[in-house]
Short mmCIF file of C-alpha atoms in Angstrom, two decimals:
data_model
loop_
_atom_site.label_atom_id
_atom_site.label_comp_id
_atom_site.label_asym_id
_atom_site.label_seq_id
_atom_site.Cartn_x
_atom_site.Cartn_y
_atom_site.Cartn_z
CA MET A 1 -11.76 19.04 20.56
CA ASN A 2 -10.52 18.44 24.08
CA ASN A 3 -6.93 17.97 25.27
CA LEU A 4 -5.42 19.88 22.36
CA ASN A 5 -2.40 20.56 24.55
CA ASN A 6 -1.38 16.95 23.99
CA TYR A 7 -0.55 17.64 20.34
CA PRO A 8 2.67 19.29 19.17
CA TYR A 9 0.65 21.03 16.45
CA GLU A 10 -1.87 22.42 18.96
CA ARG A 11 -1.62 25.97 17.50
CA THR A 12 -2.81 24.74 14.09
CA LEU A 13 -5.67 22.72 15.59
CA ARG A 14 -6.83 25.79 17.51
CA PHE A 15 -6.46 27.91 14.38
CA PHE A 16 -8.71 25.64 12.31
CA GLU A 17 -11.29 25.57 15.11
CA ALA A 18 -11.27 29.37 15.37
CA TYR A 19 -11.43 29.73 11.58
CA TYR A 20 -14.37 27.34 11.09
CA PRO A 21 -17.20 29.84 11.89
CA TYR A 22 -15.90 32.20 9.19
CA ASP A 23 -15.30 29.47 6.63
CA VAL A 24 -17.80 28.79 3.84
CA GLU A 25 -16.85 25.11 3.69
CA ASP A 26 -18.65 22.88 6.19
CA VAL A 27 -15.56 20.91 7.16
CA HIS A 28 -13.73 20.90 10.48
CA TYR A 29 -10.14 20.93 9.25
CA SER A 30 -8.88 20.33 12.77
CA GLU A 31 -10.53 16.91 12.50
CA VAL A 32 -9.06 16.41 9.03
CA LEU A 33 -5.60 17.06 10.49
CA LEU A 34 -6.19 14.61 13.33
CA SER A 35 -7.47 12.00 10.88
CA MET A 36 -3.87 11.41 9.82
CA ASN A 37 -3.46 9.53 13.09
CA GLN A 38 -5.86 6.88 11.76
CA CYS A 39 -4.47 6.59 8.23
CA SER A 40 -3.24 3.11 7.36
CA SER A 41 -1.01 3.90 4.38
CA ILE A 42 1.38 6.52 3.03
CA ASP A 43 -1.02 7.18 0.15
CA GLU A 44 -3.82 8.04 2.57
CA LEU A 45 -1.51 10.31 4.54
CA LEU A 46 -0.36 12.08 1.41
CA SER A 47 -3.94 12.64 0.28
CA VAL A 48 -4.89 14.23 3.63
CA ARG A 49 -1.72 16.33 3.70
CA GLU A 50 -2.37 17.75 0.23
CA ARG A 51 -5.98 18.48 1.12
CA LEU A 52 -4.86 20.48 4.16
CA LYS A 53 -2.24 22.36 2.16
CA ASP A 54 -4.82 23.27 -0.48
CA LYS A 55 -7.00 24.65 2.31
CA ILE A 56 -4.14 26.72 3.71
CA ASN A 57 -3.50 28.12 0.23
CA ASN A 58 -7.11 29.33 0.05
CA ILE A 59 -7.26 31.03 3.44
CA ASP A 60 -8.26 34.66 3.07
CA LEU A 61 -5.91 37.15 4.69
CA TYR A 62 -8.81 39.41 5.66
CA GLU A 63 -10.70 36.60 7.37
CA LEU A 64 -7.79 36.27 9.78
CA LEU A 65 -8.60 39.71 11.17
CA LYS A 66 -11.81 38.22 12.61
CA LEU A 67 -9.95 35.64 14.70
CA LYS A 68 -8.95 36.13 18.29
CA ASN A 69 -5.55 37.69 18.47
CA ASP A 70 -4.11 34.93 20.66
CA VAL A 71 -4.83 32.41 17.86
CA ASN A 72 -2.89 34.49 15.33
CA LYS A 73 -0.08 35.26 17.75
CA LYS A 74 0.64 31.57 18.30
CA LEU A 75 1.34 31.23 14.59
CA SER A 76 3.27 34.46 14.04
CA SER A 77 5.06 37.33 15.69
CA CYS A 78 2.02 39.52 15.19
CA ASP A 79 1.60 41.72 18.29
CA SER A 80 -1.64 43.40 17.35
CA SER A 81 -5.00 42.65 15.80
CA ILE A 82 -3.68 43.81 12.43
CA VAL A 83 -2.47 40.94 10.30
CA ASP A 84 -0.08 42.30 7.69
CA THR A 85 1.43 40.50 4.70
CA TYR A 86 4.56 39.51 6.62
CA SER A 87 2.68 37.96 9.53
CA TYR A 88 0.29 36.27 7.10
CA ASP A 89 3.22 34.61 5.29
CA GLU A 90 4.64 33.57 8.65
CA MET A 91 1.33 32.08 9.73
CA GLU A 92 0.96 30.22 6.46
CA SER A 93 4.49 28.84 6.79
CA ASN A 94 3.85 27.65 10.35
CA LEU A 95 0.53 26.05 9.38
CA ARG A 96 2.32 24.12 6.65
CA ALA A 97 5.10 23.15 9.05
CA ASP A 98 2.57 21.71 11.52
CA VAL A 99 0.78 19.76 8.77
CA ASN A 100 4.15 18.36 7.65
CA SER A 101 5.04 17.51 11.24
CA CYS A 102 1.81 15.55 11.71
CA TYR A 103 2.35 13.82 8.36
CA ASP A 104 5.96 12.87 9.18
CA ASP A 105 5.07 11.60 12.65
CA ASN A 106 2.51 9.29 11.08
CA ILE A 107 4.95 8.10 8.41
CA ILE A 108 7.15 6.95 11.29
CA ARG A 109 4.11 5.43 13.04
CA LEU A 110 3.37 3.31 9.97
CA LEU A 111 6.96 2.08 9.92
CA LYS A 112 6.76 1.09 13.59
CA GLU A 113 3.44 -0.69 13.03
CA ARG A 114 4.84 -2.93 10.27
CA GLU A 115 5.06 -6.59 11.17
CA THR A 116 8.52 -6.79 9.66
CA ILE A 117 11.00 -4.06 8.83
CA THR A 118 13.30 -4.27 5.82
CA ALA A 119 15.93 -1.92 4.45
CA ASN A 120 13.64 -1.11 1.54
CA ALA A 121 10.77 -0.24 3.90
CA CYS A 122 13.10 2.14 5.75
CA GLY A 123 14.08 3.72 2.44
CA GLU A 124 10.41 4.10 1.50
CA CYS A 125 9.68 5.76 4.82
CA PHE A 126 12.63 8.15 4.47
CA ILE A 127 12.07 9.24 0.85
CA ASN A 128 8.38 9.96 1.52
CA LEU A 129 8.96 12.29 4.45
CA SER A 130 7.95 15.88 3.78
CA HIS A 131 11.66 16.75 3.64
CA CYS A 132 14.15 14.04 2.75
CA SER A 133 17.46 15.34 4.07
CA LYS A 134 20.59 13.99 5.72
CA ASN A 135 19.87 16.47 8.53
CA SER A 136 16.33 15.20 9.08
CA SER A 137 15.52 14.56 12.72
CA TYR A 138 13.61 11.46 11.63
CA LYS A 139 16.64 9.78 10.09
CA ASP A 140 18.03 8.61 13.44
CA VAL A 141 14.56 7.40 14.46
CA ILE A 142 14.40 5.18 11.35
CA ILE A 143 17.95 3.90 11.91
CA HIS A 144 17.15 3.08 15.54
CA GLU A 145 13.91 1.30 14.64
CA ALA A 146 15.65 -0.83 11.98
CA LYS A 147 18.40 -1.81 14.40
CA LYS A 148 16.02 -2.62 17.22
CA ARG A 149 13.38 -4.49 15.21
CA ALA A 150 15.39 -6.19 12.46
CA ASN A 151 19.02 -5.83 13.56
CA ILE A 152 19.91 -4.11 10.29
CA ASP A 153 21.95 -0.96 9.84
CA VAL A 154 20.37 1.40 7.30
CA THR A 155 22.65 4.35 8.04
CA ASP A 156 24.52 4.16 4.73
CA LEU A 157 21.31 3.55 2.81
CA LEU A 158 19.60 6.65 4.22
CA GLU A 159 22.75 8.70 3.64
CA LYS A 160 22.78 7.56 0.01
CA ILE A 161 19.09 8.33 -0.47
CA ALA A 162 19.55 11.80 1.02
CA LYS A 163 22.56 12.39 -1.23
CA ARG A 164 20.75 11.21 -4.37
CA TYR A 165 17.74 13.36 -3.44
CA GLU A 166 20.03 16.37 -3.12
CA ASP A 167 21.80 15.47 -6.37
CA PHE A 168 18.47 15.13 -8.13
CA SER A 169 17.48 18.64 -7.12
CA GLU A 170 20.78 20.05 -8.37
CA HIS A 171 20.75 18.02 -11.58
CA TRP A 172 17.14 19.01 -12.28
CA ASN A 173 17.96 22.72 -11.91
CA ALA A 174 20.80 22.19 -14.39
CA TYR A 175 18.67 20.13 -16.79
CA ILE A 176 15.86 22.68 -17.17
CA LYS A 177 18.38 25.20 -18.55
CA PHE A 178 18.82 23.03 -21.64
CA VAL A 179 16.55 22.41 -24.60
CA GLU A 180 16.61 19.40 -26.91
CA GLY A 181 19.35 19.79 -29.51
CA MET A 182 21.87 21.47 -27.22
CA ASN A 183 25.10 19.55 -26.64
CA GLY A 184 24.49 19.38 -22.90
CA TYR A 185 20.86 18.28 -23.12
CA LEU A 186 21.29 14.50 -23.25
CA PRO A 187 23.97 14.26 -20.48
CA ALA A 188 21.85 16.51 -18.23
CA LYS A 189 18.73 14.43 -18.91
CA GLN A 190 20.63 11.21 -18.24
CA ALA A 191 21.77 12.56 -14.86
CA VAL A 192 18.26 13.44 -13.65
CA GLU A 193 16.82 10.19 -15.01
CA ASP A 194 19.42 8.14 -13.13
CA ASP A 195 18.74 9.98 -9.85
CA PHE A 196 14.99 9.77 -10.37
CA ASP A 197 15.06 6.03 -11.12
CA TYR A 198 17.13 5.37 -8.01
CA LEU A 199 14.71 7.26 -5.75
CA LYS A 200 11.60 5.75 -7.38
CA GLN A 201 12.73 2.23 -6.50
CA PHE A 202 11.75 3.07 -2.91
CA ASN A 203 8.20 3.85 -4.02
CA TRP A 204 8.63 7.59 -3.82
CA ARG A 205 5.14 9.13 -3.95
CA LEU A 206 4.74 12.22 -6.07
CA VAL A 207 2.01 14.81 -5.68
CA PRO A 208 0.13 15.76 -8.89
CA SER A 209 2.28 18.84 -9.52
CA GLU A 210 5.45 16.71 -9.26
CA LYS A 211 4.02 14.03 -11.55
CA SER A 212 3.36 16.69 -14.16
CA LEU A 213 6.75 18.33 -13.66
CA TYR A 214 8.77 15.12 -13.91
CA SER A 215 6.64 13.36 -16.54
CA GLU A 216 9.28 13.79 -19.26
CA ILE A 217 11.91 11.88 -17.25
CA GLU A 218 9.80 9.20 -15.58
CA ARG A 219 10.85 6.25 -17.69
CA GLU A 220 8.22 3.84 -16.39
CA GLU A 221 5.40 6.24 -17.19
CA ILE A 222 6.92 6.97 -20.59
CA LYS A 223 7.12 3.21 -21.28
CA LYS A 224 3.46 2.79 -20.26
CA LYS A 225 2.39 5.62 -22.56
CA GLU A 226 4.45 4.23 -25.44
CA LYS A 227 3.01 0.74 -24.87
CA LEU A 228 -0.52 2.14 -24.85
CA LYS A 229 0.21 4.13 -28.00
CA ARG A 230 1.60 1.04 -29.76
CA LYS A 231 -1.45 -0.94 -28.70
CA LYS A 232 -3.78 1.67 -30.20
CA ILE A 233 -1.76 1.72 -33.43
CA GLU A 234 -1.88 -2.09 -33.62
CA GLU A 235 -5.64 -2.05 -33.08
CA GLU A 236 -6.06 0.52 -35.85
CA LEU A 237 -3.89 -1.57 -38.20
CA ILE A 238 -6.00 -4.64 -37.46
CA LYS A 239 -9.16 -2.66 -38.28
CA ILE A 240 -7.62 -1.38 -41.54
CA LYS A 241 -6.49 -4.89 -42.55
CA LYS A 242 -9.95 -6.30 -41.79
CA LYS A 243 -11.59 -3.53 -43.77
CA ARG A 244 -9.26 -4.19 -46.73
CA ARG A 245 -9.89 -7.95 -46.51
CA ASP A 246 -13.67 -7.45 -46.43
CA SER A 247 -13.39 -5.06 -49.36
CA LYS A 248 -11.42 -7.62 -51.39
CA ILE A 249 -13.97 -10.34 -50.62
CA LYS A 250 -16.77 -8.03 -51.70
CA ILE A 251 -15.00 -7.27 -54.98
CA VAL A 252 -14.51 -11.00 -55.71
CA ILE A 253 -18.18 -11.72 -54.97
CA ASP A 254 -19.27 -8.81 -57.14
CA ILE A 255 -17.09 -10.07 -60.00
CA ILE A 256 -18.49 -13.60 -59.70
CA VAL A 257 -22.07 -12.32 -59.72
CA PHE A 258 -21.31 -10.01 -62.65
CA VAL A 259 -19.82 -12.90 -64.61
CA ILE A 260 -22.93 -14.99 -63.92
CA ILE A 261 -25.09 -12.17 -65.27
CA LEU A 262 -22.96 -11.94 -68.41
CA VAL A 263 -23.20 -15.69 -68.90
CA LEU A 264 -26.96 -15.54 -68.54
CA PHE A 265 -27.16 -12.68 -70.98
CA TRP A 266 -24.92 -14.52 -73.45
CA MET A 267 -26.91 -17.72 -73.13
CA TYR A 268 -30.34 -16.22 -73.46
CA GLY A 269 -29.74 -12.79 -74.96
CA PRO A 270 -32.55 -10.30 -75.30
CA SER A 271 -34.96 -13.16 -75.98
CA GLY A 272 -34.12 -14.92 -72.71
CA GLY A 273 -36.84 -16.02 -70.38
CA LEU A 274 -38.56 -13.40 -68.29
CA GLU A 275 -37.61 -15.12 -65.06
CA ASN A 276 -33.87 -14.90 -65.96
CA TRP A 277 -34.10 -11.18 -66.58
CA ILE A 278 -36.00 -10.65 -63.34
CA PHE A 279 -33.29 -12.60 -61.51
CA ALA A 280 -30.55 -10.54 -63.22
CA ILE A 281 -32.25 -7.26 -62.32
CA ILE A 282 -32.63 -8.35 -58.67
CA VAL A 283 -28.93 -9.29 -58.50
CA ILE A 284 -27.86 -5.96 -60.04
CA LEU A 285 -30.05 -4.00 -57.60
CA ALA A 286 -28.59 -6.00 -54.71
CA LEU A 287 -25.07 -5.18 -55.85
CA LEU A 288 -25.89 -1.49 -56.18
CA LYS A 289 -27.39 -1.44 -52.66
CA LYS A 290 -24.41 -3.28 -51.19
CA GLY A 291 -22.02 -0.85 -52.87
#
C-alpha cells in the first residue's frame, strides 16, 4: 500500500489498513476499494461498492478506540482518543462518501473508455452515479465528454433525468401515504410508475433493498412474474387435462373388458370351459390392480 497520497480517498485507505489487524475478517478492504479501478462494468462497480458499505455498517465503534488517533482524526473532528457517537457517525459518513467518490470516478472512467459515446450511454452513466442530481459535479464532465467525443449535447437530457429523479423521490413519498382503495391511490401510483419507467430506460441499476422497495411499481418485473405465473397455471392445466384424458381412456377400456366378460359368461354360463373362467378371473384381477 504505497503512494496512498495519490488517491483522493487516502484517509479511507489508511483507515482500512489500520483497522485490518483488529478485524476478524481476513480481507484487506483497502484493496477491495482500490479494486474498483479495475472493474470493467457498472455492475461490478456496484457490487464492490455495496460490499464496502456493508463492511462500514458492521464496524464496531469500540474497535475504533484501538486505532491511532491520527487515523480517526482524518475522518472526523475528533480531537482525542475517545471516539464518541457523534464522531463515529461523522467517520461513517466520510467513509461512505469516499467509497461513493471512488465509485463515481470509475463510472466516469468507464464512460471515457467506451469506444463510442451515445446520449443513452451518458444517461446510463448519470443515473447510476451514487447521487443523481442537477448539482452533481460529474454532470459537466459527462456533458464535456459527449461533446468532445461524439459532438452531441446531452445537457437537456441530463437535466431531464435529474428532474425526473427528483420527481420520482417526491412522488414516491406521496404514494406511500396511500393504500389501495383510496381515491388518490391510483393517480399516485401512476405518477411513480411513469417516473420509474423513464429512469429505467437508461438501465438504472438498483441495489437489493431498492429492488424490494420498488417491486410493486416495476412494471417489467411484474410482467415477468405474471408471465411465469401464467406459464405455471398452463402447465398445471395441461397435466389436469392429460390426467382426465387418461382416466377416460381407462374407463372405456375397463367397460370393453367388462362387456367381454359378460359376453363370455352369457355364452358359456356356469358350465363354461375352465379356461374361459380362468381367463375371466385373470382379467378381473388385472382390472382391480389397475384401479
